[in-house]
PDB file of C-alpha atoms in Angstrom:
ATOM      1  CA  MET A 269     171.096  67.447 110.020  1.00  0.00           C
ATOM      2  CA  ARG A 270     171.132  63.909 111.391  1.00  0.00           C
ATOM      3  CA  LYS A 271     169.138  64.815 114.517  1.00  0.00           C
ATOM      4  CA  PHE A 272     166.662  66.812 112.451  1.00  0.00           C
ATOM      5  CA  LEU A 273     166.004  63.864 110.108  1.00  0.00           C
ATOM      6  CA  ILE A 274     165.665  61.458 113.025  1.00  0.00           C
ATOM      7  CA  GLY A 275     163.169  63.862 114.618  1.00  0.00           C
ATOM      8  CA  ILE A 276     161.138  64.079 111.408  1.00  0.00           C
ATOM      9  CA  ALA A 277     161.157  60.274 111.097  1.00  0.00           C
ATOM     10  CA  TYR A 278     159.925  59.824 114.667  1.00  0.00           C
ATOM     11  CA  ILE A 279     157.204  62.454 114.192  1.00  0.00           C
ATOM     12  CA  CYS A 280     155.995  60.616 111.078  1.00  0.00           C
ATOM     13  CA  ILE A 281     155.951  57.300 112.930  1.00  0.00           C
ATOM     14  CA  TYR A 282     154.460  58.583 116.201  1.00  0.00           C
ATOM     15  CA  THR A 283     151.574  60.397 114.495  1.00  0.00           C
ATOM     16  CA  THR A 284     150.370  57.168 112.878  1.00  0.00           C
ATOM     17  CA  PRO A 285     148.018  56.237 115.774  1.00  0.00           C
ATOM     18  CA  ILE A 286     146.483  59.726 115.629  1.00  0.00           C
ATOM     19  CA  GLN A 287     145.883  59.338 111.903  1.00  0.00           C
ATOM     20  CA  ILE A 288     144.387  55.884 112.425  1.00  0.00           C
ATOM     21  CA  GLY A 289     142.101  57.469 115.023  1.00  0.00           C
ATOM     22  CA  PHE A 290     140.951  60.020 112.440  1.00  0.00           C
ATOM     23  CA  VAL A 291     140.290  57.217 109.944  1.00  0.00           C
ATOM     24  CA  ALA A 292     138.224  55.375 112.570  1.00  0.00           C
ATOM     25  CA  TRP A 293     136.352  58.605 113.354  1.00  0.00           C
ATOM     26  CA  ILE A 294     135.565  59.111 109.661  1.00  0.00           C
ATOM     27  CA  ILE A 295     134.397  55.493 109.325  1.00  0.00           C
ATOM     28  CA  TRP A 296     132.149  55.991 112.368  1.00  0.00           C
ATOM     29  CA  ILE A 297     130.650  59.143 110.831  1.00  0.00           C
ATOM     30  CA  ILE A 298     130.082  57.368 107.508  1.00  0.00           C
ATOM     31  CA  THR A 299     128.367  54.393 109.137  1.00  0.00           C
ATOM     32  CA  SER A 300     126.189  56.462 111.486  1.00  0.00           C
ATOM     33  CA  THR A 301     125.020  59.162 109.050  1.00  0.00           C
ATOM     34  CA  ASP A 302     123.758  59.391 105.486  1.00  0.00           C
ATOM     35  CA  TYR A 303     127.249  59.913 104.070  1.00  0.00           C
ATOM     36  CA  THR A 304     128.864  57.307 101.843  1.00  0.00           C
ATOM     37  CA  LEU A 305     132.556  56.541 101.385  1.00  0.00           C
ATOM     38  CA  LEU A 306     132.802  58.961  98.492  1.00  0.00           C
ATOM     39  CA  SER A 307     130.331  61.645  99.573  1.00  0.00           C
ATOM     40  CA  LEU A 308     132.046  62.835 102.777  1.00  0.00           C
ATOM     41  CA  SER A 309     134.733  65.222 101.606  1.00  0.00           C
ATOM     42  CA  THR A 310     137.570  66.346 103.818  1.00  0.00           C
ATOM     43  CA  ASN A 311     136.161  69.877 103.706  1.00  0.00           C
ATOM     44  CA  GLN A 312     132.773  68.686 105.015  1.00  0.00           C
ATOM     45  CA  PHE A 313     134.453  66.606 107.724  1.00  0.00           C
ATOM     46  CA  LEU A 314     136.522  69.562 108.913  1.00  0.00           C
ATOM     47  CA  THR A 315     133.592  71.989 108.735  1.00  0.00           C
ATOM     48  CA  GLU A 316     131.288  69.755 110.767  1.00  0.00           C
ATOM     49  CA  ASN A 317     133.767  68.313 113.270  1.00  0.00           C
ATOM     50  CA  LEU A 318     136.976  70.363 113.408  1.00  0.00           C
ATOM     51  CA  LEU A 319     135.954  73.884 112.461  1.00  0.00           C
ATOM     52  CA  ILE A 320     138.604  75.398 114.748  1.00  0.00           C
ATOM     53  CA  LEU A 321     141.370  73.576 112.863  1.00  0.00           C
ATOM     54  CA  LYS A 322     139.977  74.615 109.495  1.00  0.00           C
ATOM     55  CA  GLU A 323     139.711  78.265 110.531  1.00  0.00           C
ATOM     56  CA  PHE A 324     143.236  78.163 111.958  1.00  0.00           C
ATOM     57  CA  VAL A 325     144.657  76.804 108.705  1.00  0.00           C
ATOM     58  CA  PHE A 326     142.787  79.320 106.564  1.00  0.00           C
ATOM     59  CA  GLU A 327     143.694  82.248 108.813  1.00  0.00           C
ATOM     60  CA  TYR A 328     147.389  81.627 109.407  1.00  0.00           C
ATOM     61  CA  LEU A 329     148.357  79.661 106.301  1.00  0.00           C
ATOM     62  CA  TRP A 330     146.365  81.753 103.825  1.00  0.00           C
ATOM     63  CA  PRO A 331     148.986  81.615 101.014  1.00  0.00           C
ATOM     64  CA  LEU A 332     148.401  77.856 100.833  1.00  0.00           C
ATOM     65  CA  LYS A 333     144.592  78.153 100.735  1.00  0.00           C
ATOM     66  CA  PRO A 334     144.244  77.106  97.051  1.00  0.00           C
ATOM     67  CA  ILE A 335     146.276  73.966  97.738  1.00  0.00           C
ATOM     68  CA  TYR A 336     144.162  73.051 100.758  1.00  0.00           C
ATOM     69  CA  GLN A 337     140.935  73.719  98.900  1.00  0.00           C
ATOM     70  CA  PHE A 338     142.074  71.419  96.090  1.00  0.00           C
ATOM     71  CA  PHE A 339     142.992  68.506  98.356  1.00  0.00           C
ATOM     72  CA  TRP A 340     140.063  68.972 100.748  1.00  0.00           C
ATOM     73  CA  GLN A 341     137.542  68.384  97.973  1.00  0.00           C
ATOM     74  CA  PHE A 342     138.464  64.674  97.838  1.00  0.00           C
ATOM     75  CA  PRO A 343     136.777  62.003 100.023  1.00  0.00           C
ATOM     76  CA  ALA A 344     138.002  62.162 103.607  1.00  0.00           C
ATOM     77  CA  ILE A 345     138.443  58.422 104.080  1.00  0.00           C
ATOM     78  CA  ILE A 346     140.666  58.124 101.018  1.00  0.00           C
ATOM     79  CA  MET A 347     142.763  61.188 101.845  1.00  0.00           C
ATOM     80  CA  MET A 348     143.334  60.215 105.489  1.00  0.00           C
ATOM     81  CA  THR A 349     144.198  56.625 104.586  1.00  0.00           C
ATOM     82  CA  ILE A 350     146.700  57.741 101.949  1.00  0.00           C
ATOM     83  CA  LYS A 351     148.182  60.303 104.344  1.00  0.00           C
ATOM     84  CA  ALA A 352     148.585  57.710 107.106  1.00  0.00           C
ATOM     85  CA  ILE A 353     150.244  55.211 104.769  1.00  0.00           C
ATOM     86  CA  ILE A 354     152.636  57.747 103.234  1.00  0.00           C
ATOM     87  CA  SER A 355     153.550  59.306 106.582  1.00  0.00           C
ATOM     88  CA  THR A 356     154.275  55.943 108.201  1.00  0.00           C
ATOM     89  CA  TRP A 357     156.236  54.734 105.191  1.00  0.00           C
ATOM     90  CA  LEU A 358     158.258  57.959 105.091  1.00  0.00           C
ATOM     91  CA  GLY A 359     159.145  57.659 108.768  1.00  0.00           C
ATOM     92  CA  LEU A 360     160.122  53.993 108.508  1.00  0.00           C
ATOM     93  CA  TRP A 361     162.171  54.695 105.375  1.00  0.00           C
ATOM     94  CA  LEU A 362     163.893  57.800 106.743  1.00  0.00           C
ATOM     95  CA  LEU A 363     164.812  56.466 110.190  1.00  0.00           C
ATOM     96  CA  PRO A 364     167.474  53.900 109.128  1.00  0.00           C
ATOM     97  CA  ILE A 365     168.920  56.338 106.600  1.00  0.00           C
ATOM     98  CA  ALA A 366     169.200  59.094 109.219  1.00  0.00           C
ATOM     99  CA  ARG A 367     170.794  56.750 111.755  1.00  0.00           C
ATOM    100  CA  LYS A 368     173.518  55.739 109.281  1.00  0.00           C
ATOM    101  CA  MET A 369     174.495  59.342 108.567  1.00  0.00           C
ATOM    102  CA  ASN A 370     177.736  60.615 110.097  1.00  0.00           C
TER     103      ASN A 370
END
């Protein structure tokens, strides 16, 4: 259990630069197109830029489709920023706890 939690903590921490890259990509799209901070939804971002990922999620994780559709209606910049903050915080919080476990 200890190694599993340490692995999860490191995954949360190591994916932070990728998430920051997505936030920068979204900011670039917002500044270079007619979208505003609140008009570019996550669904639009995925449809226009990462259609393969969206199709993969809908095809193989179809039982969770209503959950994804609910969260993907929100603005992409807000959702990605919140996800990056929570993921990094979770990793930094979980790592010392997992290291202290016997």
